XYZ file of C-alpha atoms in Angstrom:
765
model
C 50.206 75.998 113.494
C 49.157 76.726 117.089
C 46.382 78.945 115.786
C 44.892 76.425 113.390
C 43.559 73.506 115.375
C 46.599 72.858 117.582
C 46.812 69.443 115.852
C 45.748 67.428 118.885
C 44.434 63.839 118.531
C 41.007 64.379 120.114
C 38.703 61.351 120.339
C 35.356 61.636 118.595
C 32.642 62.916 120.898
C 29.847 61.431 118.778
C 31.169 57.887 119.221
C 29.662 57.586 122.684
C 26.252 58.096 121.134
C 26.920 55.640 118.330
C 28.425 52.766 120.303
C 25.705 52.934 122.967
C 22.960 52.637 120.382
C 21.816 56.247 120.664
C 22.485 57.179 117.055
C 19.432 58.212 115.068
C 19.666 56.873 111.553
C 16.912 57.140 108.951
C 15.027 54.101 110.238
C 15.176 55.480 113.812
C 13.964 58.932 112.782
C 10.868 57.781 110.852
C 7.574 59.063 112.311
C 5.328 56.585 114.096
C 2.546 55.324 111.877
C 4.352 55.941 108.600
C 3.241 53.758 105.712
C 5.718 51.410 104.065
C 6.827 51.794 100.448
C 8.017 48.860 98.386
C 9.383 49.003 94.842
C 8.419 46.148 92.527
C 11.436 45.626 90.281
C 12.114 44.233 86.841
C 13.669 40.755 86.661
C 15.116 41.361 83.178
C 17.836 43.680 81.893
C 16.400 44.867 78.581
C 12.763 44.457 77.617
C 9.759 46.244 76.209
C 6.866 46.285 78.671
C 3.804 44.722 77.030
C 1.645 44.432 80.155
C 1.786 45.842 83.677
C -1.524 45.116 85.421
C -1.745 46.671 88.905
C -5.455 46.233 89.642
C -5.277 43.106 91.814
C -2.410 44.616 93.796
C -4.463 47.748 94.413
C -7.244 45.653 95.958
C -4.908 43.731 98.286
C -5.397 44.080 102.070
C -3.543 46.973 103.685
C -2.605 48.623 100.389
C -3.009 52.391 100.059
C -1.416 53.034 96.669
C 0.051 51.215 93.680
C 1.468 53.330 90.850
C 3.552 52.898 87.700
C 4.975 55.336 85.150
C 1.586 56.072 83.485
C 0.141 57.102 86.861
C 2.990 59.536 87.410
C 2.450 60.978 83.948
C -1.287 61.373 84.619
C -0.377 63.342 87.763
C 1.924 65.589 85.723
C 5.192 64.071 86.950
C 7.073 63.429 83.726
C 10.573 64.807 84.312
C 13.467 62.440 84.748
C 16.279 62.485 87.297
C 18.947 65.081 86.636
C 22.610 64.391 85.834
C 25.618 66.476 84.793
C 26.735 65.871 81.193
C 30.412 65.748 80.291
C 31.759 67.817 77.390
C 32.497 66.002 74.138
C 35.690 66.740 72.260
C 33.682 68.640 69.607
C 32.303 71.059 72.214
C 28.842 69.498 72.473
C 27.481 67.873 75.629
C 27.245 64.174 76.334
C 23.930 62.409 75.693
C 21.141 63.255 78.123
C 18.361 60.667 77.756
C 15.493 60.809 80.247
C 15.982 58.769 83.424
C 12.408 58.039 84.575
C 11.404 57.505 88.197
C 9.822 54.192 87.147
C 10.447 52.209 83.958
C 8.468 53.932 81.218
C 7.687 51.526 78.389
C 11.128 49.890 78.431
C 13.116 48.190 81.191
C 16.823 48.962 80.885
C 18.436 47.082 83.772
C 17.549 44.216 86.070
C 16.250 45.824 89.260
C 14.796 48.928 87.648
C 11.588 49.971 89.372
C 8.324 48.978 87.694
C 5.804 50.034 90.342
C 5.590 51.605 93.785
C 3.379 49.963 96.401
C 2.472 51.759 99.642
C 0.909 49.679 102.396
C 0.423 49.395 106.136
C 3.344 46.992 106.503
C 6.290 45.683 104.485
C 4.625 42.270 104.365
C 1.405 43.704 102.915
C 3.358 45.593 100.282
C 5.350 42.514 99.258
C 2.213 40.371 99.138
C 0.575 42.928 96.864
C 3.603 42.908 94.590
C 3.039 39.206 93.993
C -0.295 40.120 92.389
C 1.217 42.447 89.751
C 1.075 41.007 86.244
C 4.193 41.903 84.283
C 4.709 40.729 80.716
C 7.402 41.835 78.345
C 9.184 41.379 75.045
C 12.837 40.484 75.506
C 15.417 42.729 73.871
C 19.143 41.952 73.416
C 21.118 42.937 76.497
C 24.382 44.886 76.330
C 26.483 44.201 79.425
C 29.896 45.658 78.551
C 30.879 49.091 77.177
C 31.100 49.145 73.389
C 29.581 45.690 72.942
C 27.262 45.236 69.985
C 23.529 44.816 70.506
C 20.438 46.944 70.816
C 20.845 50.682 71.386
C 19.482 51.706 74.792
C 18.693 55.326 73.934
C 18.057 57.086 70.599
C 20.248 59.956 71.848
C 23.290 57.645 71.930
C 23.833 55.680 68.686
C 25.933 52.624 69.374
C 25.317 53.389 73.074
C 28.160 55.899 73.141
C 27.136 58.797 75.360
C 30.423 60.678 75.718
C 33.470 61.243 73.507
C 35.844 63.245 75.675
C 39.422 64.355 75.148
C 41.843 66.569 77.048
C 45.541 67.263 77.321
C 48.079 68.144 74.631
C 47.752 65.730 71.701
C 50.499 67.333 69.633
C 52.996 67.242 72.499
C 52.019 63.637 73.196
C 52.641 62.593 69.595
C 55.969 64.424 69.539
C 57.026 62.680 72.754
C 56.369 59.270 71.253
C 58.115 60.204 67.999
C 61.235 61.174 69.970
C 61.017 58.462 72.643
C 63.956 56.244 73.501
C 61.646 53.775 75.241
C 57.930 53.039 74.879
C 55.763 50.856 77.124
C 52.240 49.630 76.285
C 49.585 47.876 78.373
C 45.883 47.151 78.546
C 44.557 47.736 82.061
C 41.199 46.825 83.599
C 39.675 48.737 86.525
C 36.755 46.449 87.277
C 33.302 47.239 88.604
C 32.643 47.243 92.333
C 29.801 48.096 94.707
C 29.717 50.844 97.324
C 28.007 48.815 100.089
C 27.683 51.326 102.955
C 26.844 49.795 106.312
C 23.483 51.597 106.323
C 21.484 50.989 103.120
C 19.747 53.818 101.306
C 16.505 54.981 102.874
C 14.120 57.886 103.376
C 10.756 59.030 104.648
C 8.521 61.799 103.370
C 5.649 63.731 104.922
C 3.248 66.388 103.620
C 1.220 68.769 105.757
C -0.938 70.008 102.916
C 1.307 72.870 101.931
C 4.871 71.800 102.632
C 6.933 68.697 101.828
C 9.490 67.239 104.225
C 11.919 64.602 102.970
C 14.382 62.963 105.348
C 17.072 60.809 103.760
C 20.435 59.250 104.362
C 22.555 61.667 102.385
C 25.621 63.846 101.976
C 23.893 67.216 101.733
C 20.365 68.618 101.791
C 20.447 71.385 99.169
C 20.852 69.446 95.904
C 17.994 67.032 96.794
C 15.844 70.033 97.724
C 16.434 71.633 94.327
C 15.763 68.327 92.583
C 12.442 67.806 94.374
C 11.366 71.325 93.453
C 12.195 70.659 89.792
C 10.506 67.245 89.637
C 7.255 68.345 91.269
C 7.124 72.013 90.180
C 7.250 73.196 93.788
C 8.810 76.310 95.218
C 12.019 75.526 97.080
C 10.656 77.347 100.136
C 7.866 74.750 100.243
C 10.375 71.912 100.737
C 12.398 70.903 103.763
C 15.124 68.250 103.492
C 16.777 66.792 106.573
C 19.492 64.221 107.122
C 19.847 62.357 110.424
C 22.887 60.241 111.323
C 24.278 58.487 108.265
C 25.937 55.084 108.265
C 28.376 55.679 105.416
C 28.010 57.669 102.206
C 31.166 57.304 100.057
C 29.637 59.294 97.174
C 26.647 56.978 96.782
C 24.381 59.118 98.946
C 25.067 62.440 97.255
C 22.029 62.434 94.975
C 18.261 62.177 95.094
C 17.363 58.616 94.089
C 14.105 57.674 92.388
C 12.772 55.970 95.526
C 13.057 59.222 97.496
C 11.068 61.155 94.907
C 8.467 58.352 94.766
C 8.003 58.440 98.530
C 7.584 62.218 98.347
C 4.945 61.789 95.625
C 3.102 59.147 97.662
C 3.154 61.251 100.830
C 1.719 64.232 98.967
C -1.049 62.138 97.409
C -1.950 60.169 100.526
C -1.449 62.871 103.134
C 0.396 60.370 105.347
C 4.107 59.829 106.047
C 5.696 57.225 103.756
C 8.942 55.398 104.504
C 11.318 53.259 102.426
C 14.475 51.375 103.320
C 16.369 49.125 100.914
C 17.291 45.590 101.859
C 20.813 44.442 101.057
C 20.055 42.582 97.834
C 17.954 45.502 96.628
C 20.902 47.794 97.337
C 23.263 45.600 95.383
C 20.886 45.528 92.429
C 20.061 49.235 92.341
C 22.745 51.281 94.110
C 25.125 53.048 91.774
C 28.085 50.878 90.899
C 31.602 52.252 90.604
C 34.809 52.137 88.529
C 34.132 49.748 85.556
C 36.524 50.953 82.885
C 39.169 49.563 80.562
C 42.239 51.337 79.231
C 44.696 51.090 76.382
C 47.775 52.957 77.593
C 51.174 53.941 76.271
C 54.105 55.669 77.987
C 57.120 57.332 76.392
C 60.485 57.825 78.101
C 63.627 59.621 77.006
C 67.108 58.132 77.043
C 67.459 58.995 80.753
C 64.175 57.218 81.556
C 62.297 60.424 82.230
C 58.587 60.265 81.437
C 57.822 62.423 78.385
C 54.597 61.052 76.903
C 51.390 59.476 78.181
C 48.451 58.398 76.033
C 45.300 56.952 77.602
C 42.319 55.594 75.674
C 39.479 54.641 77.980
C 36.062 53.025 77.657
C 33.860 53.369 80.718
C 30.482 52.018 81.742
C 27.698 54.476 82.559
C 25.123 51.766 83.165
C 21.595 52.144 81.811
C 21.225 55.866 82.540
C 23.286 58.900 83.465
C 23.563 59.136 87.229
C 24.393 62.491 88.789
C 28.151 62.763 88.031
C 28.474 59.463 86.156
C 29.647 61.063 82.907
C 32.080 63.384 84.672
C 34.010 60.897 86.788
C 36.101 59.154 84.130
C 36.489 62.346 82.096
C 36.738 65.705 83.851
C 37.521 64.346 87.329
C 39.924 61.673 86.031
C 41.733 64.404 84.125
C 42.286 66.483 87.271
C 45.177 64.214 88.262
C 45.951 62.626 84.898
C 49.727 63.059 85.285
C 49.828 62.597 89.045
C 53.068 63.918 90.532
C 55.069 63.721 87.310
C 56.486 66.570 85.245
C 55.117 65.522 81.871
C 53.333 67.894 79.484
C 53.025 65.366 76.657
C 49.848 63.705 77.915
C 46.528 63.097 76.195
C 43.373 61.426 77.509
C 40.587 60.064 75.315
C 37.557 58.681 77.149
C 34.361 57.196 75.753
C 31.373 56.580 77.996
C 28.858 53.894 77.050
C 25.384 52.891 78.191
C 24.831 49.254 79.114
C 21.982 47.204 80.581
C 23.414 47.419 84.093
C 22.707 49.624 87.117
C 24.093 53.159 86.655
C 27.583 54.006 87.863
C 28.520 57.106 89.809
C 30.829 58.440 92.504
C 32.622 56.152 94.928
C 35.271 57.294 97.376
C 37.631 59.391 95.272
C 35.461 59.704 92.128
C 37.923 59.721 89.231
C 41.118 60.316 91.154
C 41.540 56.694 92.340
C 40.927 55.535 88.771
C 43.478 57.959 87.315
C 46.174 57.332 89.918
C 45.667 53.557 89.833
C 46.231 53.530 86.078
C 49.224 55.870 86.167
C 50.959 54.033 89.007
C 50.279 50.612 87.481
C 51.884 51.852 84.294
C 54.902 53.224 86.148
C 55.400 49.794 87.674
C 54.975 48.021 84.351
C 57.464 50.451 82.817
C 60.010 49.928 85.592
C 59.830 46.161 85.140
C 59.992 46.320 81.338
C 62.886 48.787 81.361
C 64.800 47.099 84.178
C 64.716 50.175 86.420
C 64.011 50.270 90.154
C 60.360 51.424 90.457
C 61.190 53.929 93.183
C 63.979 55.479 91.135
C 61.922 55.575 87.933
C 59.333 57.681 89.711
C 61.954 60.022 91.174
C 63.306 60.760 87.680
C 60.001 62.385 86.728
C 58.808 63.950 89.999
C 57.855 67.603 89.691
C 60.827 69.463 91.258
C 60.259 71.481 94.414
C 61.391 74.676 92.724
C 58.749 74.252 89.972
C 55.820 75.050 92.265
C 53.310 76.453 91.701
C 53.122 73.963 88.838
C 50.453 73.886 86.141
C 49.747 70.426 84.780
C 48.923 69.539 81.192
C 45.220 69.481 82.113
C 45.278 72.904 83.756
C 45.531 72.074 87.463
C 47.823 74.362 89.443
C 49.519 72.444 92.238
C 50.479 74.989 94.892
C 53.207 73.098 96.769
C 54.837 69.698 96.999
C 57.999 67.904 98.031
C 57.509 64.402 96.714
C 61.084 63.217 97.221
C 60.948 64.171 100.885
C 57.688 62.304 101.421
C 58.955 59.248 99.545
C 62.204 59.233 101.539
C 60.168 59.213 104.751
C 57.979 56.375 103.444
C 60.938 54.226 102.405
C 62.434 54.583 105.853
C 59.107 54.135 107.665
C 58.264 50.980 105.687
C 61.746 49.492 106.133
C 62.100 48.931 102.409
C 65.754 48.076 103.016
C 64.639 45.016 104.974
C 62.240 43.769 102.311
C 64.799 41.441 100.746
C 65.093 39.525 103.994
C 61.318 39.301 104.368
C 61.025 38.022 100.799
C 63.684 35.378 101.383
C 61.901 34.171 104.519
C 58.623 33.884 102.610
C 60.177 32.050 99.691
C 61.786 29.569 102.044
C 58.248 28.472 102.921
C 57.110 28.392 99.295
C 55.345 31.748 99.317
C 55.845 34.677 96.966
C 56.320 38.061 98.599
C 55.870 41.314 96.707
C 56.336 45.004 97.445
C 54.341 47.730 95.719
C 54.524 51.517 95.710
C 51.890 54.042 94.739
C 52.687 57.726 94.897
C 49.355 59.523 94.605
C 48.068 63.046 94.438
C 44.449 64.113 94.519
C 42.607 67.294 93.707
C 40.056 68.463 96.259
C 36.678 68.752 94.545
C 33.362 70.495 95.089
C 32.238 74.038 95.766
C 35.144 76.083 97.233
C 32.605 78.235 99.102
C 31.002 77.331 102.417
C 28.928 79.040 105.088
C 29.213 78.948 108.878
C 26.871 80.473 111.434
C 27.515 80.775 115.171
C 24.648 81.318 117.598
C 24.985 82.163 121.303
C 22.184 80.603 123.353
C 20.647 81.937 126.555
C 21.906 78.926 128.538
C 25.532 79.761 127.700
C 25.931 77.115 125.018
C 26.883 77.859 121.424
C 25.563 76.411 118.161
C 27.638 76.269 115.005
C 25.640 75.657 111.841
C 27.621 73.998 109.050
C 26.979 73.433 105.347
C 28.682 70.057 105.127
C 27.274 66.696 106.218
C 28.936 64.018 108.326
C 28.619 60.441 107.100
C 30.763 59.097 109.905
C 33.898 61.228 109.510
C 33.691 62.850 112.947
C 32.574 66.326 111.915
C 30.906 66.993 115.257
C 34.278 66.615 116.933
C 36.367 68.412 114.306
C 34.166 71.475 113.940
C 33.547 71.906 117.653
C 37.253 71.556 118.373
C 38.245 73.990 115.639
C 35.796 76.635 116.855
C 36.983 76.070 120.414
C 40.617 76.507 119.398
C 39.884 79.788 117.626
C 37.681 81.299 120.332
C 38.402 79.711 123.698
C 34.768 78.532 123.968
C 34.922 75.193 125.792
C 34.377 72.356 123.328
C 31.708 70.742 125.499
C 29.605 73.915 125.213
C 29.545 73.800 121.398
C 26.846 71.961 119.467
C 27.275 71.280 115.741
C 24.066 71.674 113.704
C 23.919 70.077 110.251
C 21.581 68.427 107.786
C 18.482 70.647 107.850
C 17.638 72.932 104.933
C 15.289 74.992 107.135
C 18.003 75.788 109.656
C 20.910 76.144 107.221
C 20.045 78.096 104.102
C 23.053 77.191 102.004
C 25.865 74.645 101.883
C 27.946 72.460 99.615
C 27.451 69.144 101.376
C 30.149 66.535 101.789
C 32.121 65.004 98.934
C 35.458 65.334 97.175
C 37.403 65.625 100.463
C 36.157 69.212 100.737
C 34.450 69.263 104.116
C 36.996 70.199 106.757
C 38.998 72.563 104.573
C 36.033 74.562 103.270
C 34.096 74.494 106.540
C 37.079 75.540 108.636
C 37.763 78.381 106.223
C 34.179 79.595 106.713
C 34.533 79.196 110.480
C 37.646 81.376 110.468
C 35.693 84.010 108.574
C 32.783 84.005 111.008
C 35.142 84.060 113.992
C 36.800 87.157 112.549
C 33.444 88.892 112.153
C 32.281 87.780 115.594
C 35.414 88.974 117.382
C 35.282 92.328 115.632
C 31.609 92.826 116.521
C 32.102 91.873 120.161
C 35.246 94.003 120.424
C 33.305 97.038 119.175
C 30.535 96.361 121.697
C 33.053 95.849 124.511
C 34.817 99.119 123.634
C 31.529 100.994 123.865
C 30.643 99.350 127.159
C 34.088 99.899 128.697
C 34.351 103.376 127.161
C 37.729 102.700 125.605
C 39.149 103.065 122.137
C 38.458 99.926 120.025
C 42.162 99.926 119.123
C 42.929 99.205 122.789
C 41.077 95.871 122.663
C 42.657 92.694 121.337
C 41.689 89.026 121.283
C 44.171 86.208 121.891
C 42.034 83.256 120.721
C 40.774 82.735 124.287
C 39.794 86.087 125.762
C 39.717 89.791 125.119
C 42.531 91.957 126.458
C 41.902 95.605 127.286
C 44.898 97.896 127.404
C 45.390 99.290 130.883
C 43.056 96.767 132.479
C 43.438 93.335 134.051
C 40.010 92.326 132.760
C 40.054 89.366 130.359
C 36.453 88.546 129.422
C 35.858 85.533 127.205
C 33.568 85.468 124.199
C 30.932 83.791 126.361
C 31.286 86.589 128.931
C 30.923 89.317 126.317
C 27.978 87.540 124.679
C 26.216 87.512 128.050
C 26.958 91.221 128.514
C 25.497 91.883 125.063
C 22.378 89.858 125.839
C 21.841 91.780 129.090
C 22.242 95.002 127.124
C 19.520 93.905 124.719
C 21.924 93.408 121.814
C 20.193 90.392 120.280
C 21.838 91.326 116.975
C 25.118 90.071 118.451
C 23.750 86.613 119.295
C 24.066 85.331 115.710
C 27.027 85.707 113.383
C 27.213 84.248 109.866
C 29.781 84.329 107.079
C 30.343 82.685 103.710
C 33.952 82.233 102.645
C 35.543 80.939 99.464
C 38.876 79.178 99.236
C 41.196 80.978 96.807
C 42.309 77.666 95.286
C 42.132 73.902 95.728
C 44.620 71.922 97.784
C 46.408 68.775 96.657
C 47.029 66.097 99.286
C 49.615 63.555 98.218
C 51.658 60.754 99.636
C 53.329 57.380 99.316
C 51.634 54.031 99.974
C 53.862 50.979 100.278
C 52.205 47.563 100.428
C 53.650 44.114 101.005
C 51.747 40.958 100.118
C 52.352 37.238 100.175
C 50.900 34.819 97.628
C 50.459 31.104 98.245
C 51.040 29.540 94.792
C 49.287 26.330 95.823
C 45.959 28.042 96.533
C 46.295 31.468 94.932
C 45.432 33.114 98.239
C 46.951 36.563 98.623
C 47.408 38.180 102.029
C 48.179 41.814 102.721
C 51.031 41.494 105.214
C 52.312 45.035 105.738
C 50.989 48.444 104.777
C 52.675 51.818 105.262
C 51.351 55.274 104.455
C 53.148 58.605 104.616
C 50.794 61.415 103.649
C 51.272 65.104 103.051
C 47.981 66.494 104.341
C 49.475 69.849 105.211
C 48.498 71.069 108.676
C 46.076 68.812 110.554
C 43.317 69.747 112.974
C 43.038 66.235 114.411
C 45.650 63.627 113.397
C 43.664 60.828 115.038
C 40.642 61.369 112.813
C 42.817 61.877 109.735
C 44.458 58.518 110.378
C 41.028 56.922 110.766
C 40.003 58.287 107.381
C 43.141 56.806 105.820
C 42.512 53.409 107.419
C 39.002 53.254 106.011
C 40.105 54.412 102.590
C 42.941 51.885 102.405
C 40.552 49.056 103.287
C 38.253 50.114 100.451
C 41.055 50.399 97.906
C 42.784 47.181 98.964
C 39.395 45.469 99.070
C 38.886 46.239 95.398
C 42.369 45.064 94.499
C 42.137 41.754 96.363
C 38.540 40.579 96.493
C 35.668 42.823 95.430
C 34.077 42.219 92.012
C 30.603 43.130 90.771
C 29.911 40.730 87.914
C 27.123 40.794 85.325
C 26.535 37.906 82.944
C 25.965 38.410 79.221
C 22.194 38.747 79.809
C 22.741 41.701 82.148
C 21.949 39.732 85.302
C 23.957 40.624 88.415
C 25.646 37.423 89.550
C 27.119 38.927 92.731
C 23.951 40.210 94.411
C 24.621 39.032 97.971
C 27.454 38.704 100.454
C 27.580 35.015 99.540
C 28.939 36.107 96.164
C 30.405 39.573 96.723
C 33.460 39.545 98.982
C 33.844 42.507 101.329
C 37.112 42.998 103.242
C 36.953 42.083 106.917
C 39.233 43.072 109.761
C 41.144 39.804 109.416
C 41.980 40.665 105.792
C 43.770 43.887 106.730
C 47.102 44.268 108.561
C 47.785 46.905 111.187
C 48.298 50.005 109.058
C 51.362 52.139 109.737
C 50.630 55.825 109.197
C 52.376 59.136 109.603
C 52.427 62.526 107.929
C 55.114 64.663 106.364
C 53.494 68.081 106.079
C 54.136 70.557 103.315
C 51.503 73.166 104.255
C 49.185 74.265 101.482
C 49.307 77.887 100.344
C 45.755 77.752 98.977
C 44.008 78.304 102.311
C 44.887 80.189 105.508
C 45.038 76.980 107.565
C 47.667 75.297 105.364
C 45.390 72.235 105.240
C 44.850 69.593 102.558
C 41.780 67.329 102.522
C 42.207 63.729 103.594
C 38.838 61.963 103.256
C 39.496 60.034 100.050
C 43.288 59.853 100.002
C 43.488 56.326 101.422
C 41.515 54.848 98.536
C 43.365 56.898 95.929
C 46.685 55.348 96.982
C 45.634 51.863 98.054
C 44.454 50.372 94.765
C 47.763 50.935 92.987
C 50.012 50.031 95.915
C 48.219 46.741 96.582
C 47.980 45.743 92.915
C 51.646 46.605 92.333
C 52.668 44.489 95.319
C 50.759 41.489 93.954
C 52.273 42.006 90.515
C 55.737 42.138 92.086
C 55.095 38.810 93.786
C 53.685 37.164 90.666
C 56.593 38.418 88.558
C 58.772 35.961 90.508
C 56.987 33.254 88.511
C 57.308 35.033 85.164
C 54.077 36.978 84.895
C 54.451 40.397 83.325
C 50.837 41.631 83.266
C 47.855 40.842 85.497
C 44.589 42.567 86.340
C 42.776 42.810 89.660
C 40.873 41.591 91.575
C 43.510 39.173 92.801
C 41.107 36.604 94.191
C 42.479 33.124 94.987
C 40.876 31.479 91.963
C 42.113 34.163 89.577
C 45.654 34.178 90.980
C 45.829 30.374 90.945
C 44.709 30.341 87.301
C 47.304 32.975 86.395
C 50.063 30.895 87.920
C 48.950 27.774 86.078
C 49.363 29.626 82.796
C 52.767 31.140 83.492
C 54.475 29.736 80.375
C 51.765 31.197 78.149
C 51.648 34.468 80.142
C 55.406 34.850 79.941
C 55.604 34.352 76.180
């Protein structure tokens, strides 16, 4: 472990820049004199456009351009935004209707762009928008998956876009035929919003031959390819950059329509064009998340071991496919379908539907939080129905240590795991033995206290390959170019520290370069908890190449056999000599010798397999029956992240993830009415968790090093959210069960909890 990061809790070096106001986010990086773009949006959810008159807006003061879908078509821009289709059970692909940059003949969700206005100021653009004449023919809106009404796309009769299935149906049916116990439930995983601190934004500029797009994003290469496809440009004629980013969470992975529209406007006008969403605009048009319902059954044998699991899911795609929208509740959900349980009799059926709502896509965890939430809710329901301790019921079905590597029913190969050991540590760390006393104290004051467990596992996603390049500068500093993209995770600290630990180069002399497609030719971006594991693997590869090259040079210079030179992660050692030159020393020697070829070293490395972080979340809540208010009183996490580079930053990632998962369970709800209108389009109506809503989290790790990478690491970026939804919801359910409730769906807002408790006799029947 000494070699791989030394596992020291180093504070983030970039925080000084951020907290002193020196960060450069998209609005800070915009060129002076850039024009302002404004998107005029549809006020209805489903309508046929009968009139869209832009002429008065075009004549408004300060306006440079006003365009709608016909203008794009006239300019030859007719392609829609790209998305990845999921496989249907019959081997075909999910529906792929065109997703236009601006509404083309039909409006399909409230907030969809009708026209782009480019003006000297935001005020001029908004004033011009008031002059646009928009008339339409109302069409029936479909707001929930599978609801009857008008079909949104001819490619999807009945609005069903995807009919997916995976697992072992025969084994599942056999398990239920032979089951000693069967548990059923309907479970809702409601829609939420991503709401990053920094809204989506971009600017674009065109020099007559080359396009530059800067955006708040999670990687530059996919947007670059998408721009080339949309505008029939060569990729070499496009540069994409990403400055500091104030939160991504999956939302900022893709190229949004507004970014392509700004690029189009910049190319046509020959001037820089900028766009930044306001908060209500973000809530209307950002990709939503989750939004699925399940019918679930579990089968157990006579010893209460889990033998069968059948999930039937309907999920909401929104009005169009968005990037990975089809894949999240199918392929990615299936990655961890059975969690940490040894059950081969599992079968997932998932149907994706279009509705007249904003599209849905990735949000922290992308499929794994949804799958683990459902599985762990069902384990709790089963424990209560069967009269078994929920901790012990899980233990009965844990994958045994001696079964690793273990291949799941959906084809994932877990390399290592010791779930009993991690759970033992969590039970002790959370003082589960003392919970009875804490519950009694709460009940003495009329409050209901509940304890909930979620044992999660997640599969690291994304490209297993990554590239790293190290450059030695004339001033003695070193650049490391990385193919991932920080959205606030502390990559500048982690990557500089890791390179320093492997080479002895002082951390303060290392500069991390990211987010520029001209300077970094290839990369996988950030998402799926892949960044540190894949990037560190590439860094190890480039360090190996670099050390070998410098050792060969040093042997020639010192006139010794290369076999007599070694490197101890800090300096070279030469047999028979007291000399101990560092990498910086040898790089300077090489520069003086004219060996410029040794100033840059680059390697691409591929992980041999994915890693599987896992762990136990234990939540305690208290419910006030008089008001329905639920408070998260105590929260404990014991994670198996394998070996850590920086425990401090890993803990920070868990804290943020837990807040997002618990926030969904307790308060967040994106609600559309039956006409497809978003009711929760501001912070007056959409409740975000605040610091006062969260307890002091208790966190530690119990490492079982991964065998799928040389560092023994497991990703940690999304793990907090994957575990938090189930743990928090199970704790609330445990509290409410004291009043006779047996089933309840999140979010556990005060009004919903109060109403549940008023209907206890009916709920308990």
